[in-house]
CSV table of C-alpha atoms in Angstrom, one decimal:
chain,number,residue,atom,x,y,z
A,1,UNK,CA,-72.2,52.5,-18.6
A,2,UNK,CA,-69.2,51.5,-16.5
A,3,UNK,CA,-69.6,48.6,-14.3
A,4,UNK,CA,-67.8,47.7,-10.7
A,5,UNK,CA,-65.0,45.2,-11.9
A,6,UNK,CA,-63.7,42.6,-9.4
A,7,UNK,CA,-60.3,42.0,-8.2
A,8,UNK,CA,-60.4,38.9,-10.5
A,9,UNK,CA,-61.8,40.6,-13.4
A,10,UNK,CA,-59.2,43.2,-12.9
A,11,UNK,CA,-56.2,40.6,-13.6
A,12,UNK,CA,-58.1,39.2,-16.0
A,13,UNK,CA,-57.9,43.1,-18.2
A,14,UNK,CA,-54.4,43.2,-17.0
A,15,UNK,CA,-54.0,40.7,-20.3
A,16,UNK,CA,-55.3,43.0,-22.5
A,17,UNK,CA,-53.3,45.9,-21.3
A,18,UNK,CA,-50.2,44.5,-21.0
A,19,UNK,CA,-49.6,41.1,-23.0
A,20,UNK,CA,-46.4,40.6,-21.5
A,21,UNK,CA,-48.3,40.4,-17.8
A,22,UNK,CA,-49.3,36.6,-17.5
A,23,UNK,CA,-51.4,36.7,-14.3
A,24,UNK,CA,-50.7,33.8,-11.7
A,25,UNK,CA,-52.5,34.9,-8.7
A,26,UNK,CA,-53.7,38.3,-7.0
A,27,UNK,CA,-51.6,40.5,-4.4
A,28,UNK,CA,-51.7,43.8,-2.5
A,29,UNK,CA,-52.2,46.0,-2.5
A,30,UNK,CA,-56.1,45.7,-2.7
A,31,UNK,CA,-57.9,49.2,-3.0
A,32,UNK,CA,-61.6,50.1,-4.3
A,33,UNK,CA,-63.4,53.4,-4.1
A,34,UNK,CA,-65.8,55.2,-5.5
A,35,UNK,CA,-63.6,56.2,-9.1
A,36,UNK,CA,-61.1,53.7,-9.4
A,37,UNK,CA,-60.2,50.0,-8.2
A,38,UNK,CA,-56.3,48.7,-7.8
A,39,UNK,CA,-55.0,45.3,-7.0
A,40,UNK,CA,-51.9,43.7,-7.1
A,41,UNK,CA,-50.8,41.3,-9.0
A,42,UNK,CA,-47.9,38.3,-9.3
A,43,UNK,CA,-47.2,37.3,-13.3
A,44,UNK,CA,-46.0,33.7,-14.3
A,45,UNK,CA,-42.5,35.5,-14.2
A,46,UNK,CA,-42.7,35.9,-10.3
A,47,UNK,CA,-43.0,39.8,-11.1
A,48,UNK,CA,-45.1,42.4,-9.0
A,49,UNK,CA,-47.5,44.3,-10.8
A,50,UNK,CA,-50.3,46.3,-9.9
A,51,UNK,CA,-53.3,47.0,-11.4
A,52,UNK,CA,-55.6,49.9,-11.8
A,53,UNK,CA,-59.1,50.4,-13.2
A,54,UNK,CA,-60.8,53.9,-13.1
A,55,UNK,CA,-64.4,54.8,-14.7
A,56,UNK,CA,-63.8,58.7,-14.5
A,57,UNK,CA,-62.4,59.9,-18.0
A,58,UNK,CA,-60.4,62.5,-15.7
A,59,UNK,CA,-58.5,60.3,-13.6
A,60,UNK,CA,-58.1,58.0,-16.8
A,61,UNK,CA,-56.7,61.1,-18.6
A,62,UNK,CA,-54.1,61.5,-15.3
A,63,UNK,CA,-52.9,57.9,-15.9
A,64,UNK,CA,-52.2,58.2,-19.3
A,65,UNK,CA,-50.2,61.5,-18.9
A,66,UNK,CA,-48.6,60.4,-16.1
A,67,UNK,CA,-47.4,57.2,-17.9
A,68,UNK,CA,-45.5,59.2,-20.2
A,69,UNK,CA,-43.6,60.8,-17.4
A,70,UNK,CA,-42.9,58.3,-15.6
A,71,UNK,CA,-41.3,56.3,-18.6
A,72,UNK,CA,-38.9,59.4,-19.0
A,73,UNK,CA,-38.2,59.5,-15.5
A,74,UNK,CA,-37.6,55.6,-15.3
A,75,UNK,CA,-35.2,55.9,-18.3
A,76,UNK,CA,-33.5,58.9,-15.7
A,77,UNK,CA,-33.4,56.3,-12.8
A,78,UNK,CA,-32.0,53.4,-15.0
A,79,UNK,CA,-29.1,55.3,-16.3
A,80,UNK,CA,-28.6,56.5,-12.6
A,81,UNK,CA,-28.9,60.1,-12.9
A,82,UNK,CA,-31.6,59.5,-9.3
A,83,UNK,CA,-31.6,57.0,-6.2
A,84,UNK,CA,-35.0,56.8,-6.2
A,85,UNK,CA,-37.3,54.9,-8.3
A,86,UNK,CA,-40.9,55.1,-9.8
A,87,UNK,CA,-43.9,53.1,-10.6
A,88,UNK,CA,-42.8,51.9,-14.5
A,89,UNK,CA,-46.1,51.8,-16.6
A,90,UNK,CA,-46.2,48.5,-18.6
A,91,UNK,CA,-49.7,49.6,-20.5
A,92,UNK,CA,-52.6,50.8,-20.6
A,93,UNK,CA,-55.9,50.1,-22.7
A,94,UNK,CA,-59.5,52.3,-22.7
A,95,UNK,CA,-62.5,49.6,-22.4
A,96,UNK,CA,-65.3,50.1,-25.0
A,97,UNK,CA,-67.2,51.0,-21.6
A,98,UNK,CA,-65.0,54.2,-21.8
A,99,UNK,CA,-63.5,53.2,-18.5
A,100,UNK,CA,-59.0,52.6,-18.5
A,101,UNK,CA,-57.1,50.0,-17.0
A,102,UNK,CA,-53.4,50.3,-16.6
A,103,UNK,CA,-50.4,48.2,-15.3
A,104,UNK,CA,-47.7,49.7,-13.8
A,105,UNK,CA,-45.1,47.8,-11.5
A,106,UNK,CA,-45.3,47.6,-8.1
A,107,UNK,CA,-42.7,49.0,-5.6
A,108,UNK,CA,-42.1,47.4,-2.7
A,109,UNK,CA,-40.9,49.2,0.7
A,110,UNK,CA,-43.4,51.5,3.4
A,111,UNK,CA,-45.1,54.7,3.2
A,112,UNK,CA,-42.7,57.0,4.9
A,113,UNK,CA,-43.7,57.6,8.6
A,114,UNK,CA,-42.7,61.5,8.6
A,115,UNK,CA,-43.1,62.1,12.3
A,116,UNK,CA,-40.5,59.6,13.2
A,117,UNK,CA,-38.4,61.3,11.3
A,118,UNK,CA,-35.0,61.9,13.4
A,119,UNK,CA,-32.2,64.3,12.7
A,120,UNK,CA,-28.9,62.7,11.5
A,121,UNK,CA,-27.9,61.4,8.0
A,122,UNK,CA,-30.4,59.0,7.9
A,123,UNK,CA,-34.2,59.0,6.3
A,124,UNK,CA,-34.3,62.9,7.1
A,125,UNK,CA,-31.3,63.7,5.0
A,126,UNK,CA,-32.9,61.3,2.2
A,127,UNK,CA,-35.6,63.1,2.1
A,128,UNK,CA,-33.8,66.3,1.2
A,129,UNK,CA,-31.8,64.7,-1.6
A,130,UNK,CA,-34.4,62.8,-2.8
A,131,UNK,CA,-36.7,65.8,-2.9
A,132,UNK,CA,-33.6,67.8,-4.4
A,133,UNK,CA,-33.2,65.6,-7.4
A,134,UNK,CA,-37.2,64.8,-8.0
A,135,UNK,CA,-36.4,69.1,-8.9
A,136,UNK,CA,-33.6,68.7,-10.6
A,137,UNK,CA,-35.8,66.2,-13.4
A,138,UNK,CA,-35.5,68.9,-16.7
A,139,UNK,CA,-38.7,70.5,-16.8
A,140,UNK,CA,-39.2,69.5,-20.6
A,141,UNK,CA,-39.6,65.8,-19.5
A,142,UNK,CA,-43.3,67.7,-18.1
A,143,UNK,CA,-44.1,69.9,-21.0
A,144,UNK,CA,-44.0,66.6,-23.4
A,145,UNK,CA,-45.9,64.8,-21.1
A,146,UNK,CA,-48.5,67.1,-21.4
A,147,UNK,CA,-48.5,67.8,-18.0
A,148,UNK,CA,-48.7,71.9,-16.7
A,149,UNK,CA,-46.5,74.1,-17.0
A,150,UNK,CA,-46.6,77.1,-15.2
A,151,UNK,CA,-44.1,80.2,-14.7
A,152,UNK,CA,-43.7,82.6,-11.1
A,153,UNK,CA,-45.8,84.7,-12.5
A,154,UNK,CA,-48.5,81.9,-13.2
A,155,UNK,CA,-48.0,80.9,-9.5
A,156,UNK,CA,-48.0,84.5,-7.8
A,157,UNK,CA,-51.4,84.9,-9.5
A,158,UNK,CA,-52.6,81.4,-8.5
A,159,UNK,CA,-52.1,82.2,-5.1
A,160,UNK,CA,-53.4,85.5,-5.2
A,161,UNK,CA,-57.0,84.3,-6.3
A,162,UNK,CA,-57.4,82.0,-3.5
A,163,UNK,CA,-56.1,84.4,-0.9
A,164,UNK,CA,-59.3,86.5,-2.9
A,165,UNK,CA,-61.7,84.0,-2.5
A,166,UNK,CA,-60.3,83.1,1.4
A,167,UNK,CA,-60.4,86.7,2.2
A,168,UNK,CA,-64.3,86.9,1.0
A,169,UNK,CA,-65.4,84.2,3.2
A,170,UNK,CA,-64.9,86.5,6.2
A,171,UNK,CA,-63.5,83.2,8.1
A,172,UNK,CA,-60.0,84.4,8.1
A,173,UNK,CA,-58.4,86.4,10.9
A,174,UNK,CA,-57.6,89.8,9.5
A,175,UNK,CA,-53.8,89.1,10.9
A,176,UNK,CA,-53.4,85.9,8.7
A,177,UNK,CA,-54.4,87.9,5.6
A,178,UNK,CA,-52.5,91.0,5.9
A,179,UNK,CA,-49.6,88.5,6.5
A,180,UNK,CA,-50.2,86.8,3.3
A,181,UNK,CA,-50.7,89.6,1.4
A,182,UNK,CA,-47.6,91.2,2.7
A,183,UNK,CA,-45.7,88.1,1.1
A,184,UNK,CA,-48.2,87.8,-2.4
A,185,UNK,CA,-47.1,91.6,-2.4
A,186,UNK,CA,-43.1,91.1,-2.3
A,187,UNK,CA,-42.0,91.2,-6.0
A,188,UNK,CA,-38.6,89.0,-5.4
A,189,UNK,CA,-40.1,86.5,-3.5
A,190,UNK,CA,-41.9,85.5,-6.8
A,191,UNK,CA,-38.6,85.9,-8.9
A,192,UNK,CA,-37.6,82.0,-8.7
A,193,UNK,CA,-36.7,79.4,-11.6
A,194,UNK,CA,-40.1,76.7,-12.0
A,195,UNK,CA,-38.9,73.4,-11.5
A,196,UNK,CA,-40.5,69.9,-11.9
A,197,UNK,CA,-42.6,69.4,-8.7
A,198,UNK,CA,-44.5,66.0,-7.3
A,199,UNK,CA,-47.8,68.6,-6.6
A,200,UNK,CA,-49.2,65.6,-4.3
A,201,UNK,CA,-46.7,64.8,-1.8
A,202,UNK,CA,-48.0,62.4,1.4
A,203,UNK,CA,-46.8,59.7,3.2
A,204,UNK,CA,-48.4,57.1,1.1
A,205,UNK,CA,-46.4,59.1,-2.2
A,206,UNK,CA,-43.3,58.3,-0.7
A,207,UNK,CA,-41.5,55.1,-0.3
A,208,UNK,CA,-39.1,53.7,2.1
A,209,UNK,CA,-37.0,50.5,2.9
A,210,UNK,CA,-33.7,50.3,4.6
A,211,UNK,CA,-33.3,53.3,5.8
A,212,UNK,CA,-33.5,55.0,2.8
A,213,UNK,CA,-35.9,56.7,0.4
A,214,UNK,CA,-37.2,54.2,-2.6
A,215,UNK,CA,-39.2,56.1,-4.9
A,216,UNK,CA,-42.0,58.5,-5.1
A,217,UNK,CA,-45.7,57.2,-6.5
A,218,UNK,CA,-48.9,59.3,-6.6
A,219,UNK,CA,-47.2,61.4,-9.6
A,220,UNK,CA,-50.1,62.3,-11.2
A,221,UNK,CA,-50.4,66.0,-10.4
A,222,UNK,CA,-46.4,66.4,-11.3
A,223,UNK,CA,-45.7,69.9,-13.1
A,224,UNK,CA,-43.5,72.2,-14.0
A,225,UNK,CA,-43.8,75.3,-10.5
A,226,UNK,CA,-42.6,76.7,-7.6
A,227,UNK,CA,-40.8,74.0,-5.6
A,228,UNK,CA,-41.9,75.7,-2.4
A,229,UNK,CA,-45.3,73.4,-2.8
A,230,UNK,CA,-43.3,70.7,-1.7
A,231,UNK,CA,-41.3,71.8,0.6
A,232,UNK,CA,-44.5,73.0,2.4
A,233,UNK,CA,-45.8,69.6,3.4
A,234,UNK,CA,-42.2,69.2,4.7
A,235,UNK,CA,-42.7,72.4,6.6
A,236,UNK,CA,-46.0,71.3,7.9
A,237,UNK,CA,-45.5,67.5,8.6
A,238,UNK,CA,-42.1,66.9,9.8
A,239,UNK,CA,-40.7,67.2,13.4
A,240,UNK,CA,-38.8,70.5,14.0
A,241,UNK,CA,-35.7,69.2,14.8
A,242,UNK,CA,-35.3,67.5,11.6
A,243,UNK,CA,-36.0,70.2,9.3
A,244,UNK,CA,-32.4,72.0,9.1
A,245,UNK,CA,-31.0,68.4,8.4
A,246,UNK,CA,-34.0,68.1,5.7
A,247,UNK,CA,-32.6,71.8,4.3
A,248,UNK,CA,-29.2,71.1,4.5
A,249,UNK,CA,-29.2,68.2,2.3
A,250,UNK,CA,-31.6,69.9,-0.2
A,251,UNK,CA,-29.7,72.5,-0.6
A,252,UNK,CA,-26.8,70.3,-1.5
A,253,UNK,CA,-28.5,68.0,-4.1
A,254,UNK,CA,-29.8,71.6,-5.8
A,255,UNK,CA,-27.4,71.7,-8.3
A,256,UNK,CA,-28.7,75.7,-9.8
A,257,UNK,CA,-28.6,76.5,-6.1
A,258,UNK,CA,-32.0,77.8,-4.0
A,259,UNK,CA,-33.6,81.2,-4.1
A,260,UNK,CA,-33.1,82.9,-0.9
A,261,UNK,CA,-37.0,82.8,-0.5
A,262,UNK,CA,-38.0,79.3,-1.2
A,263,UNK,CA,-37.8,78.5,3.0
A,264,UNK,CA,-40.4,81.6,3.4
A,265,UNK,CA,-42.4,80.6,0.3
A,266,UNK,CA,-42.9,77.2,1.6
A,267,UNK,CA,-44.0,78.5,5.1
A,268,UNK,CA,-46.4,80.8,3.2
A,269,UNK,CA,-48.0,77.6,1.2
A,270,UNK,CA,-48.1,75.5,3.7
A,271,UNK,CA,-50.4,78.1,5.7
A,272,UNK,CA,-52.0,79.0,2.6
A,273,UNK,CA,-53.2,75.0,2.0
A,274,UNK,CA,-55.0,75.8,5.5
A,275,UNK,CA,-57.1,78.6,3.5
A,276,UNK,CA,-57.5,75.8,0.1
A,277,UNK,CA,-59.2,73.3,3.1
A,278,UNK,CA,-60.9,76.2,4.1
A,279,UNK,CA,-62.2,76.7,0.5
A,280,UNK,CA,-63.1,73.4,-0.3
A,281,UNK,CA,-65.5,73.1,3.0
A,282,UNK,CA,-67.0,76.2,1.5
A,283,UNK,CA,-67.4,75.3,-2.1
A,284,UNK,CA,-68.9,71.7,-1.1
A,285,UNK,CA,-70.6,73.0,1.6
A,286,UNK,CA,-69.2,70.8,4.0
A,287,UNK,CA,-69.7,72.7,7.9
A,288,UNK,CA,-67.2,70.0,9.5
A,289,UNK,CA,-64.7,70.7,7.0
A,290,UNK,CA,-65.4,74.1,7.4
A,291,UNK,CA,-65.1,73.8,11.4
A,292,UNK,CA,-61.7,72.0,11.0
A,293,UNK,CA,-60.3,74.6,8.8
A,294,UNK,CA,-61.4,77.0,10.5
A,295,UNK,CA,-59.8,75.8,14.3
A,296,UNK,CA,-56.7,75.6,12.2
A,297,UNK,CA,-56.6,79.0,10.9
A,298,UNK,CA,-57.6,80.2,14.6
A,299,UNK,CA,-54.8,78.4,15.9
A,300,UNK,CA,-52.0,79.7,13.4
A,301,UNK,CA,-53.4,83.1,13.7
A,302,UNK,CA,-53.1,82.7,17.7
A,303,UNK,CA,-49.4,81.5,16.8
A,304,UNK,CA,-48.6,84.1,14.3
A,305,UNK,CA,-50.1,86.8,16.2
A,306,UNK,CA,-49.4,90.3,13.9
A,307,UNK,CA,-46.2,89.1,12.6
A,308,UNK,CA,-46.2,90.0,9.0
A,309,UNK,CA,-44.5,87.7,6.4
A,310,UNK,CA,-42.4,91.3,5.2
A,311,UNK,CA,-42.3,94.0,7.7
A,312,UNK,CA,-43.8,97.1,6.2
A,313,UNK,CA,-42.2,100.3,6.2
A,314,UNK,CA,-45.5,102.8,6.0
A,315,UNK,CA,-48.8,102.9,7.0
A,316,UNK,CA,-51.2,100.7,4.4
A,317,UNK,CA,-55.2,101.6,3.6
A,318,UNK,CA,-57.3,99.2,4.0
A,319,UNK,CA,-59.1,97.4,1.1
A,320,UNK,CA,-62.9,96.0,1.3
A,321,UNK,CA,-63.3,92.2,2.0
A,322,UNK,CA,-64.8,92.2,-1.4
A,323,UNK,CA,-62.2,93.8,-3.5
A,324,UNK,CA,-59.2,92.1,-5.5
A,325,UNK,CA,-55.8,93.5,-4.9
A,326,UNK,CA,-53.7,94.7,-7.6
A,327,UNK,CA,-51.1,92.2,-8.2
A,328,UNK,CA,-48.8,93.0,-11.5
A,329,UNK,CA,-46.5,89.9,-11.3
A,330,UNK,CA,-42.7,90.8,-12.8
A,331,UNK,CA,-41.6,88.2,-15.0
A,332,UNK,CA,-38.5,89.5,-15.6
A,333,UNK,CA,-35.8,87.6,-13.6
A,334,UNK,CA,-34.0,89.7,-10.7
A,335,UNK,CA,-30.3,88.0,-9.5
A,336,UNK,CA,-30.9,89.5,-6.0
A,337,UNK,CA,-33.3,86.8,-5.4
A,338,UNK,CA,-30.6,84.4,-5.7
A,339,UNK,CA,-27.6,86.4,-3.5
A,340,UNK,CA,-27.0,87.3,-0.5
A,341,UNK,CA,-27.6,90.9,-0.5
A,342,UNK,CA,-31.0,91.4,-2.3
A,343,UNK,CA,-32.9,94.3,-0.4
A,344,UNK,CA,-36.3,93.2,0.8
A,345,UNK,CA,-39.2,95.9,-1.0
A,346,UNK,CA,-42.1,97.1,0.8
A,347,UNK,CA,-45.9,95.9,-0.7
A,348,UNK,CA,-48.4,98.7,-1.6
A,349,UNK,CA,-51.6,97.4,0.3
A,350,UNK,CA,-52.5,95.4,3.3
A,351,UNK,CA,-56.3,94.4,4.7
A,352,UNK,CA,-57.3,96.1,7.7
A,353,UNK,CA,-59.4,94.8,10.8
A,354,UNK,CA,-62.5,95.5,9.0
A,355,UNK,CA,-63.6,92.6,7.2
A,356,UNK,CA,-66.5,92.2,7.0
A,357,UNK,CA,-67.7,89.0,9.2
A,358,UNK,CA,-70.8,88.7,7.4
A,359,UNK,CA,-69.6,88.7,3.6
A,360,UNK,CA,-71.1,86.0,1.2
A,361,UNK,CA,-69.2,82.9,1.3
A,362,UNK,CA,-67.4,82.1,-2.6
A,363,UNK,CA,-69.1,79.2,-4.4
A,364,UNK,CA,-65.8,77.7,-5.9
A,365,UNK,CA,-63.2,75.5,-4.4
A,366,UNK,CA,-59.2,76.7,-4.9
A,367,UNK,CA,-57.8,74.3,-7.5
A,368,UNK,CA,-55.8,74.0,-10.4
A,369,UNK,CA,-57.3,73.3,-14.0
A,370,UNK,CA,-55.5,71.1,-16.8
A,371,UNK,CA,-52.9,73.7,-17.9
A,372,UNK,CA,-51.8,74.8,-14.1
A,373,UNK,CA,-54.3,77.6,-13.8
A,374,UNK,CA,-56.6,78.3,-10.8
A,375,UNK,CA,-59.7,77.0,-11.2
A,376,UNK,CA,-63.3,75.6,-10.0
A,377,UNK,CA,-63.5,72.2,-9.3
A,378,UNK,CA,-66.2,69.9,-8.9
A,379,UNK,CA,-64.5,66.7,-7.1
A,380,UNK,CA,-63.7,66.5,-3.9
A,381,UNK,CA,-61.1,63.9,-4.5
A,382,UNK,CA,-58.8,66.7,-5.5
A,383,UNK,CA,-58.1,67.9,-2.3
A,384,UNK,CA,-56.1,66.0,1.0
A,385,UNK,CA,-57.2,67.3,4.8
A,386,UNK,CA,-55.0,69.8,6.4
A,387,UNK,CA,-54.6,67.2,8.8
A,388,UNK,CA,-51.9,69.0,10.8
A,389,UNK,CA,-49.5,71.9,10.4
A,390,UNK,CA,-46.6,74.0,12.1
A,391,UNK,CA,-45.2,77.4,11.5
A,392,UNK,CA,-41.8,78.2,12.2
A,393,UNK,CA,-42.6,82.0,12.0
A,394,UNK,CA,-40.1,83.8,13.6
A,395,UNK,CA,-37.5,81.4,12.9
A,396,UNK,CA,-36.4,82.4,9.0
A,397,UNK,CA,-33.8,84.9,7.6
A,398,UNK,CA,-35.2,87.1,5.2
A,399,UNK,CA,-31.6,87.4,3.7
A,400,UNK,CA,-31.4,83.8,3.3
């Protein structure tokens, strides 16, 4: 059985998993929870290092496939193809107590502070290119990791089964779900090109110094998907006034150019997330979870009011809470979804104002197995508080 290593013990392993590492003395950062134990770590060599020891077999799994990303991106940074850098992985060893240690170097700077974000060409603008070229890494640097790969339709669908399982909680405003659906429903929204995404991105994940963005950490839920899941934590954590700067610099660094949906898409996600917290109180049966995502969902609904995600052009029947609505995603690629002209389709269902308050609450969490799919989940640790959100309904262009 695994034991609790110390700080000490932890440099001491760093030998075995990276012979080049010569310990000299311990640094931060120090961290210790429940899963996993981190210090840092200064080598005879005067090199930074950190440290990391985990006893769950998934998390050790993570590491090692994240490794082998994070090599290819390194070798990406080094012959400057991006400005921002990434943990390099210097090895790795499994204990005969089944537990991993890894090293990885250290990068120095501070966590991004997004709400001080301020318009201009300074951080805000870096964030945009640096997001722009994290989705501009080939996606076949992910699919030999071993990390998932998913495609639209793989996505569409993903969404669609927690919007099922949100919608059977009868927690969810009827408004909020008939303006999801109306957007799960719209066939070119769901007609973009999967690129590499970060699948984890926080204030901790990102690094800054100078004025500048340094690198990205946390990389271990990278895949190949929609890079509206990023953008959505933008959407929902930084200041207003800084998100057209944020866009505008995106936009340039894209070099295929951005589907004309990926602004909506994020704004969907990032109010989507709100129904995953939602989820995750249910399926650990957690009532102040539940209570927080709940005030949350009140207060976008208030926000949103009726205001559909894609206006619809008939009246819709309504479905039961308890049925699943027939979603057919098209794989095939439509070009109006990248121009400037693409007519906006009408969905063929939408959920009423009769759902029923009283349906049985769904005994799974939304998450995403090994290969991308939605899923159960049994951790907790897999899932971040909705700590705070915005919606800029209103405020997009359909036409891009």
């Amino acid at each position: 059985m695994s034991r609790e290593r110390s700080y000490l013990n932890l440099a001491a392993l760093a030998v075995v998993a990276a012979p080049n590492v010569i310990p000299a003395r311990l640094a931060l950062p120090q961290h210790r929870d429940a899963d996993q134990t981190l210090t840092g770590l200064i080598d005879v060599q005067g090199r930074h290092w950190e440290v990391i020891h985990t006893t769950n077999p998934t998390i050790g799994a993570a590491l090692i496939a994240e490794s082998r990303v994070l090599k290819q991106i390194g070798r990406r940074v080094d012959g400057g193809y991006v400005d921002f850098d990434v943990p390099r992985p210097e090895g790795g060893v499994t204990l005969p107590d089944k537990s991993y240690v890894q090293v990885r170097s250290h990068i120095p700077g501070h966590p991004l502070a997004i709400e001080s974000l301020r318009p201009g060409p300074g951080l805000a603008a870096g964030l945009g290119r640096a997001l722009a070229q994290l989705h501009e890494i080939p996606p076949t640097l992910i699919e030999e990791a071993g990390l998932p790969v998913l495609t639209a339709a793989d996505v569409r669908s993903n969404w669609q089964s927690l919007f099922d399982d949100a919608a059977m909680t009868g927690k969810v405003d009827s408004n909020l779900l008939a303006r999801w659906e109306s957007a799960l429903d719209e066939d070119l929204w769901w007609r973009f090109h999967p690129v590499v995404v970060h699948g984890d991105l926080a204030e901790e994940n990102i690094i800054t110094g100078g004025g500048s963005i340094l690198a990205f950490k946390g990389l271990s839920q990278m895949r190949v998907g929609d890079p509206a899941e990023d953008l959505a934590w933008v959407y929902s954590s930084a200041p207003i006034d800084t998100l057209d700067v944020i866009e505008e610099a995106y936009d340039r660094g894209r070099i295929e150019g951005v589907d004309k949906y990926l602004r909506l898409r994020a704004e969907l996600v990032s109010e989507l997330n709100l129904a995953r917290w939602l989820l995750h109180g249910v399926r650990t049966k957690d009532d102040a979870i539940i209570d927080e995502a709940v005030e949350m969902l009140e207060d976008l609904a208030e926000q949103v009011g009726d205001e559909l995600f894609v206006e619809r052009s008939r009246p819709m029947a309504v479905v039961a809470s308890n049925a699943s609505p027939d979603i057919s995603p098209d794989d095939d690629r439509d070009d109006s979804a990248y121009s400037d002209d693409g007519d906006d389709m009408s969905g063929d269902s939408t959920y009423g104002t009769d759902y029923d308050s009283d349906a049985k609450t769904v005994g799974k969490e939304a998450n995403y197995d090994d290969a991308g799919n939605y899923a159960s989940a049994d951790s907790a640790d897999d899932y971040h508080t909705a700590d705070g959100y915005h919606t800029n309904a209103g405020g997009q262009d359909e036409s891009g």
